[in-house]
Every structure is written in C-alpha cells, then in structure tokens.
Amino acid sequence: MADKYQYPDERGHFGQYGGKFISETLAHAIEELRQGFNKYKDDPEFQREYAYELKHFVGRPSPVYYAKNWSKKLGGAQIWFKREDLNHTGAHKVNNCIGQILLAKRMGKTRIIAETGAGQHGVATATVAARYGLECVVYMGSEDVRRQASNVYRMRLLGAKVVPVESGSKTLKDALNEAMRDWVANVDDTFYIIGTVAGPAPYPEMVRDFQKIIGLECIEQMPQEAGKQPDYVIACVGGGSNAMGIFYPYIDYPEVKLVGVEAGGQGIDTPYHAASINRGQVGVLHGNRTMVMQDEDGQVMHTHSISAGLDYPGVGPEHVWLKELQRAEYQVINDDKALQAFHDCCRLEGIIPALESAHALAYAAELAPQLSNNQIILVNLSGRGDKDMHTVAEYSHIDLDSEV
Ligand SMILES: *Cc1c(COP(=O)(O)O)cnc(C)c1O
C-alpha cells in the first residue's frame, strides 16, 4: 500500500461496509453526534483532558511484556503481550468510555445510556459516569442480568440504574433495541455510549479513534523494549474494538502482519460459534452494513462462545474492509483451544487472561513454533480473567462454593 490508509470516507463507509442505517427519528441525534465528534476530535483541550484521564484514571500507558517462559516452551518466535489487562476496570473498554463521556459533557448531555451483554461495557460505562457525575442507565437482557449477577452489582455500586429487558431472547440484541428506543425518546439530554467499533457512523470511526492509543503506545514501546516492531500483531475480535485499537496505527506498516481471531465456539461447522467474518453473510446489524451471523431468512442467529465478550452476531465494518483489502487476516479459535491457552498463560506467565484474550493467545501459540526466534508476535491482552473464574471452573467441573 503506497497510499496512506484513509478510511472511512466522509459518509462513514469502509468500501461497501459501515454507513448509517437508522430510522428517521435518529437522524438528528446522529447528525449532532457527528458534528460534535468532528468539532472536538482534534481540539487540543479535548485531547489534553483525554490524555490526562488515560494517565491518571486508567493508568496508561500499559506496558508491553515479554512472555519469556511461554515463548521458550513453544520454541520459535518471541511472544509479547500488550497489557490492557492492567487498565482500571480490567480491560481496554474504558479507553473508549472515557473518550465518549468527555464528548458527552462538551455536547451538554447530562444523561448516559448504554447496552451491555456480558456486563463489561456496562461496568466501564457506569465507571466513567460516576467519575463525571452523570446519570447512567444500562439496558441488559433479563437473561444476561441473571447470568452476570456480579457485573450487575458492580454497576449498581457505581450508581448506575440497570434495566432488565424482557423482550425477545432477553439478551444483547434486545437490550440494544431498548437503548435505541430510549435514545430516540430522550435525545435532547442523552448520550448513547456504544462499546465497540459497530453502530451507525460515526461510531465505528469514533470508537476506533478512542482505542488507537493501544497501537500508538506499542509503536513507541516495541523498538525500545524488543528492539524492533513486531512481525505479527494478534487480537481477538468480538465487535472488534481492541483489535482496531492495536491494528489501526500499524496499518501503514506493511511489514507488520495483522491477525484477528474470532470465536470458533464448538467449531465453525456447528451452529455454535460467533465467527461472523469467517461464516457470516453481508447484512445490516446495529445500524451498519457488515458481516452478520444470520439464517437463510436473514434472521440474526444465536451465537456461542465460551467468552461472553466475543459472543456477538456481527463485527465492526472496518474489519470486513481490512480483510477485503487483504491488509488483515481473520482466524478462528475454538472454545477448547482458548481454554488451554488460558491455563498455559496462568501457569507459565503468572497472568490470568480474559477468555476473550485467550483466543488471541491460542492463535499466537499455534503460530510461534512455525517462526524463528528473532521474530516477534505481539498479542493484545485485552483484559484480565477475574470475571471468568466461574466459567472456567464450570468447564473444569469445579464447584467454586465447595472446593478449596
Ligand atoms: C468486550 C471484550 C472484548 C471484545 O470486544 P471487542 O470490541 O472485540 O474488543 C475482548 N476482550 C475483552 C477483555 C473484553 O472485555
């Protein structure tokens, strides 16, 4: 690529993907957001406050870390981690929430809404709402409320109101519809914080821009710590925000290969997976055109992954575009292999990774032995695994309440 990568276009398109597929009632809110984002994104005072918050509230920069034991054991390439697990609230999501709430304040909004599936985005949103003293309402499918009780409690501790959604399958996509309805009804005072690089334009671009700090830091850190830029950058892909965050600044480094890893669940030839790029079809979901897991009638399918954060039937439109440009490739890792990588990371490195991140780790562990020891694989360790204790214990048939 001789030309600099410059997407999306001014209408929010990444090739044929992205755009804004919204009802007329939302057109005004989206236009107001677009203007707000354009006004503040390069504003020095905005950037100064964003940088201050990342440093003092989130704890950035997050380090890069050489996983020496695991690399030695595998033989082959050096595996390095970008430690997003060390951020306040335990994952990358807070980077984006800080950016959006600063924008909300400048746009004069007093009320924050969000939707959440597993609860991680809800917690990050409730966290920044508390920090900035704004009212916060989080929509969550009632089935998810039941499954994710401790995250619901976290949000309530932080002062958010969690609204269980009883319609449809009572999960993420129903919560999303409710959040949209709320936004339409309360557009004057309400800001909708979307948690990944999806949604109608300008959200995919905006969320990417608030996450690109991950890759920008790596570009500075890797030559200092590892002596060169990585040969591979690997990240898990649910909606795709941690992956876009680390990929984006590397797009114009053509010698750095970018690999996204989707959730293969029980296998992509079964109905139980969440590999939208590898197995989905072009469709419209959450206000943008992208690859969607859908049946022959175009109905959005139920997805499955051992990690709740990857259990999403769409994917950010920019990933589909990067694949089409052949600038990134997208691999699949099944539940079993992610779980194995989770345990290896715990035992060999003393780091309990999020199950989402374990998908990226598993692919790195497959790739490393095929490379030489002067090559470097940089994995985005998107979050820590404390939240996944119950899931891992269940898979291992351990009852956390009775065994010590
Ligand atoms: C939410 C989450 C993800 C998936 O979201 P992306 O938008 O694909 O990054 C990945 N890792 C962790 C730790 C998460 O909490």
Tab-separated table of C-alpha atoms in Angstrom, residues 35-248:
chain	number	residue	atom	x	y	z
A	35	GLN	CA	-20.794	17.349	14.363
A	36	GLY	CA	-19.699	17.035	17.993
A	37	PHE	CA	-17.098	14.409	17.158
A	38	ASN	CA	-15.731	16.414	14.219
A	39	LYS	CA	-15.572	19.554	16.321
A	40	TYR	CA	-13.696	18.044	19.265
A	41	LYS	CA	-11.613	15.172	17.921
A	42	ASP	CA	-8.647	17.377	17.025
A	43	ASP	CA	-9.311	20.009	19.672
A	44	PRO	CA	-6.118	20.399	21.775
A	45	GLU	CA	-8.028	20.970	25.013
A	46	PHE	CA	-10.128	17.835	24.424
A	47	GLN	CA	-7.023	15.798	23.620
A	48	ARG	CA	-5.261	17.129	26.695
A	49	GLU	CA	-8.092	16.095	29.000
A	50	TYR	CA	-8.423	12.688	27.312
A	51	ALA	CA	-4.663	12.068	27.764
A	52	TYR	CA	-4.817	13.218	31.388
A	53	GLU	CA	-7.650	10.813	32.187
A	54	LEU	CA	-5.924	7.911	30.458
A	55	LYS	CA	-2.835	8.527	32.539
A	56	HIS	CA	-4.322	9.267	35.955
A	57	PHE	CA	-7.641	7.400	35.970
A	58	VAL	CA	-6.949	4.433	33.671
A	59	GLY	CA	-3.234	4.053	34.472
A	60	ARG	CA	-1.797	4.308	30.964
A	61	PRO	CA	0.492	3.699	29.263
A	62	SER	CA	0.011	-0.035	29.695
A	63	PRO	CA	3.317	-1.907	29.371
A	64	VAL	CA	4.425	-4.377	26.720
A	65	TYR	CA	5.654	-7.601	28.289
A	66	TYR	CA	7.856	-10.411	27.004
A	67	ALA	CA	6.207	-13.769	27.778
A	68	LYS	CA	9.573	-15.445	28.075
A	69	ASN	CA	8.566	-18.742	29.683
A	70	TRP	CA	5.801	-19.478	27.246
A	71	SER	CA	7.919	-18.426	24.260
A	72	LYS	CA	10.788	-20.712	25.370
A	73	LYS	CA	8.441	-23.622	25.912
A	74	LEU	CA	6.872	-23.261	22.461
A	75	GLY	CA	10.174	-22.650	20.670
A	76	GLY	CA	10.208	-20.234	17.742
A	77	ALA	CA	9.044	-16.631	17.800
A	78	GLN	CA	9.075	-14.361	20.860
A	79	ILE	CA	5.583	-13.743	22.197
A	80	TRP	CA	4.924	-10.313	23.689
A	81	PHE	CA	1.752	-9.036	25.388
A	82	LYS	CA	0.249	-5.549	25.319
A	83	ARG	CA	-1.068	-5.368	28.869
A	84	GLU	CA	-4.577	-3.888	28.560
A	85	ASP	CA	-5.484	-6.211	31.441
A	86	LEU	CA	-3.721	-3.757	33.765
A	87	ASN	CA	-6.112	-0.886	32.999
A	88	HIS	CA	-8.560	0.355	35.618
A	89	THR	CA	-11.675	-1.877	35.314
A	90	GLY	CA	-9.512	-4.640	33.833
A	91	ALA	CA	-9.803	-4.264	30.064
A	92	HIS	CA	-9.497	-1.952	27.072
A	93	LYS	CA	-13.161	-0.857	27.091
A	94	VAL	CA	-12.585	2.038	29.460
A	95	ASN	CA	-10.366	3.881	26.910
A	96	ASN	CA	-13.385	4.343	24.679
A	97	CYS	CA	-15.786	5.163	27.508
A	98	ILE	CA	-13.517	7.998	28.693
A	99	GLY	CA	-13.425	9.468	25.193
A	100	GLN	CA	-17.190	9.292	24.717
A	101	ILE	CA	-18.086	10.736	28.096
A	102	LEU	CA	-15.749	13.693	27.549
A	103	LEU	CA	-17.566	14.273	24.286
A	104	ALA	CA	-20.960	13.926	26.006
A	105	LYS	CA	-20.015	16.594	28.543
A	106	ARG	CA	-18.888	19.009	25.854
A	107	MET	CA	-22.108	18.409	23.947
A	108	GLY	CA	-24.038	19.399	27.078
A	109	LYS	CA	-25.556	15.967	27.723
A	110	THR	CA	-26.464	15.090	31.311
A	111	ARG	CA	-27.619	11.504	30.951
A	112	ILE	CA	-25.692	8.457	29.693
A	113	ILE	CA	-27.233	5.262	28.333
A	114	ALA	CA	-25.571	2.036	27.229
A	115	GLU	CA	-26.456	-1.534	26.492
A	116	THR	CA	-24.427	-4.494	27.639
A	117	GLY	CA	-24.372	-8.240	27.117
A	118	ALA	CA	-21.854	-9.765	29.497
A	119	GLY	CA	-21.785	-6.577	31.504
A	120	GLN	CA	-18.199	-5.479	30.827
A	121	HIS	CA	-19.193	-2.465	28.751
A	122	GLY	CA	-21.893	-1.641	31.302
A	123	VAL	CA	-19.307	-1.621	34.072
A	124	ALA	CA	-16.899	0.573	32.081
A	125	THR	CA	-19.735	2.995	31.278
A	126	ALA	CA	-21.001	3.095	34.871
A	127	THR	CA	-17.411	3.769	35.964
A	128	VAL	CA	-16.929	6.849	33.795
A	129	ALA	CA	-20.452	8.106	34.567
A	130	ALA	CA	-19.599	8.006	38.280
A	131	ARG	CA	-16.278	9.745	37.595
A	132	TYR	CA	-18.077	12.557	35.745
A	133	GLY	CA	-21.207	12.711	37.892
A	134	LEU	CA	-23.675	11.922	35.108
A	135	GLU	CA	-26.854	9.891	35.404
A	136	CYS	CA	-26.375	6.420	33.879
A	137	VAL	CA	-28.904	3.847	32.641
A	138	VAL	CA	-27.718	0.468	31.348
A	139	TYR	CA	-30.008	-1.828	29.359
A	140	MET	CA	-29.354	-5.529	29.721
A	141	GLY	CA	-31.356	-8.581	28.645
A	142	SER	CA	-33.018	-10.167	31.675
A	143	GLU	CA	-31.359	-13.478	30.834
A	144	ASP	CA	-27.959	-11.737	30.918
A	145	VAL	CA	-28.874	-9.982	34.178
A	146	ARG	CA	-29.373	-13.404	35.700
A	147	ARG	CA	-26.169	-14.874	34.257
A	148	GLN	CA	-23.975	-11.873	35.096
A	149	ALA	CA	-25.146	-11.038	38.594
A	150	SER	CA	-21.787	-9.787	39.864
A	151	ASN	CA	-21.390	-7.308	36.998
A	152	VAL	CA	-24.942	-6.083	37.631
A	153	TYR	CA	-23.988	-5.483	41.252
A	154	ARG	CA	-20.819	-3.667	40.185
A	155	MET	CA	-22.850	-1.305	38.010
A	156	ARG	CA	-25.274	-0.635	40.860
A	157	LEU	CA	-22.406	0.037	43.281
A	158	LEU	CA	-21.165	2.607	40.784
A	159	GLY	CA	-24.548	4.320	40.843
A	160	ALA	CA	-25.953	3.120	37.512
A	161	LYS	CA	-29.525	2.012	37.005
A	162	VAL	CA	-29.622	-1.427	35.344
A	163	VAL	CA	-32.823	-2.033	33.379
A	164	PRO	CA	-33.580	-5.712	32.616
A	165	VAL	CA	-35.079	-6.136	29.126
A	166	GLU	CA	-37.789	-8.790	28.947
A	167	SER	CA	-38.477	-8.793	25.202
A	168	GLY	CA	-37.275	-11.254	22.536
A	169	SER	CA	-34.473	-13.582	23.569
A	170	LYS	CA	-33.774	-11.313	26.581
A	171	THR	CA	-30.133	-10.879	25.566
A	172	LEU	CA	-27.820	-8.340	23.938
A	173	LYS	CA	-29.763	-7.600	20.769
A	174	ASP	CA	-32.948	-6.914	22.728
A	175	ALA	CA	-31.047	-4.627	25.084
A	176	LEU	CA	-29.734	-2.814	22.030
A	177	ASN	CA	-33.231	-2.171	20.717
A	178	GLU	CA	-34.289	-0.772	24.095
A	179	ALA	CA	-31.274	1.521	24.256
A	180	MET	CA	-32.101	2.825	20.761
A	181	ARG	CA	-35.712	3.456	21.816
A	182	ASP	CA	-34.549	5.349	24.880
A	183	TRP	CA	-32.197	7.441	22.741
A	184	VAL	CA	-34.964	8.401	20.320
A	185	ALA	CA	-37.220	9.442	23.204
A	186	ASN	CA	-34.581	11.400	25.164
A	187	VAL	CA	-32.238	12.661	22.510
A	188	ASP	CA	-32.001	16.210	23.926
A	189	ASP	CA	-30.203	15.350	27.153
A	190	THR	CA	-28.957	11.795	26.480
A	191	PHE	CA	-25.693	10.429	25.082
A	192	TYR	CA	-25.541	6.804	23.947
A	193	ILE	CA	-22.139	5.206	24.642
A	194	ILE	CA	-21.574	2.292	22.246
A	195	GLY	CA	-18.903	-0.162	23.392
A	196	THR	CA	-17.342	-1.483	20.207
A	197	VAL	CA	-16.478	-0.431	16.645
A	198	ALA	CA	-20.058	-1.035	15.452
A	199	GLY	CA	-23.229	1.067	15.344
A	200	PRO	CA	-24.116	3.685	12.721
A	201	ALA	CA	-21.449	6.153	11.525
A	202	PRO	CA	-19.628	7.875	13.151
A	203	TYR	CA	-19.439	5.270	15.959
A	204	PRO	CA	-17.056	2.770	14.288
A	205	GLU	CA	-14.577	5.539	13.476
A	206	MET	CA	-15.023	7.262	16.821
A	207	VAL	CA	-14.557	4.122	18.925
A	208	ARG	CA	-11.500	3.192	16.841
A	209	ASP	CA	-10.020	6.640	17.438
A	210	PHE	CA	-10.541	6.334	21.197
A	211	GLN	CA	-8.894	2.887	21.160
A	212	LYS	CA	-5.972	3.623	18.839
A	213	ILE	CA	-3.929	4.694	21.876
A	214	ILE	CA	-3.204	0.956	22.275
A	215	GLY	CA	-1.362	0.684	18.965
A	216	LEU	CA	0.224	4.133	19.223
A	217	GLU	CA	1.845	3.137	22.512
A	218	CYS	CA	3.079	-0.164	21.015
A	219	ILE	CA	4.741	1.646	18.113
A	220	GLU	CA	6.799	3.593	20.663
A	221	GLN	CA	7.338	0.767	23.120
A	222	MET	CA	8.301	-2.153	20.880
A	223	PRO	CA	11.531	-0.686	19.416
A	224	GLN	CA	12.587	0.382	22.935
A	225	GLU	CA	11.783	-2.879	24.704
A	226	ALA	CA	12.068	-5.516	21.970
A	227	GLY	CA	14.451	-3.788	19.567
A	228	LYS	CA	12.009	-3.691	16.672
A	229	GLN	CA	8.380	-3.568	15.627
A	230	PRO	CA	6.531	-6.891	15.786
A	231	ASP	CA	6.251	-9.195	12.771
A	232	TYR	CA	2.697	-10.098	13.786
A	233	VAL	CA	0.039	-8.260	15.772
A	234	ILE	CA	-2.735	-10.541	17.011
A	235	ALA	CA	-6.001	-9.608	18.727
A	236	CYS	CA	-9.329	-11.278	19.454
A	237	VAL	CA	-12.374	-9.958	17.592
A	238	GLY	CA	-15.836	-9.739	19.109
A	239	GLY	CA	-17.179	-6.430	17.834
A	240	GLY	CA	-13.552	-5.641	17.107
A	241	SER	CA	-12.606	-2.615	19.218
A	242	ASN	CA	-9.479	-3.913	20.947
A	243	ALA	CA	-8.302	-5.289	17.598
A	244	MET	CA	-8.945	-1.997	15.735
A	245	GLY	CA	-7.219	-0.154	18.597
A	246	ILE	CA	-3.976	-2.076	18.185
A	247	PHE	CA	-4.228	-2.599	14.384
A	248	TYR	CA	-5.053	0.892	13.228
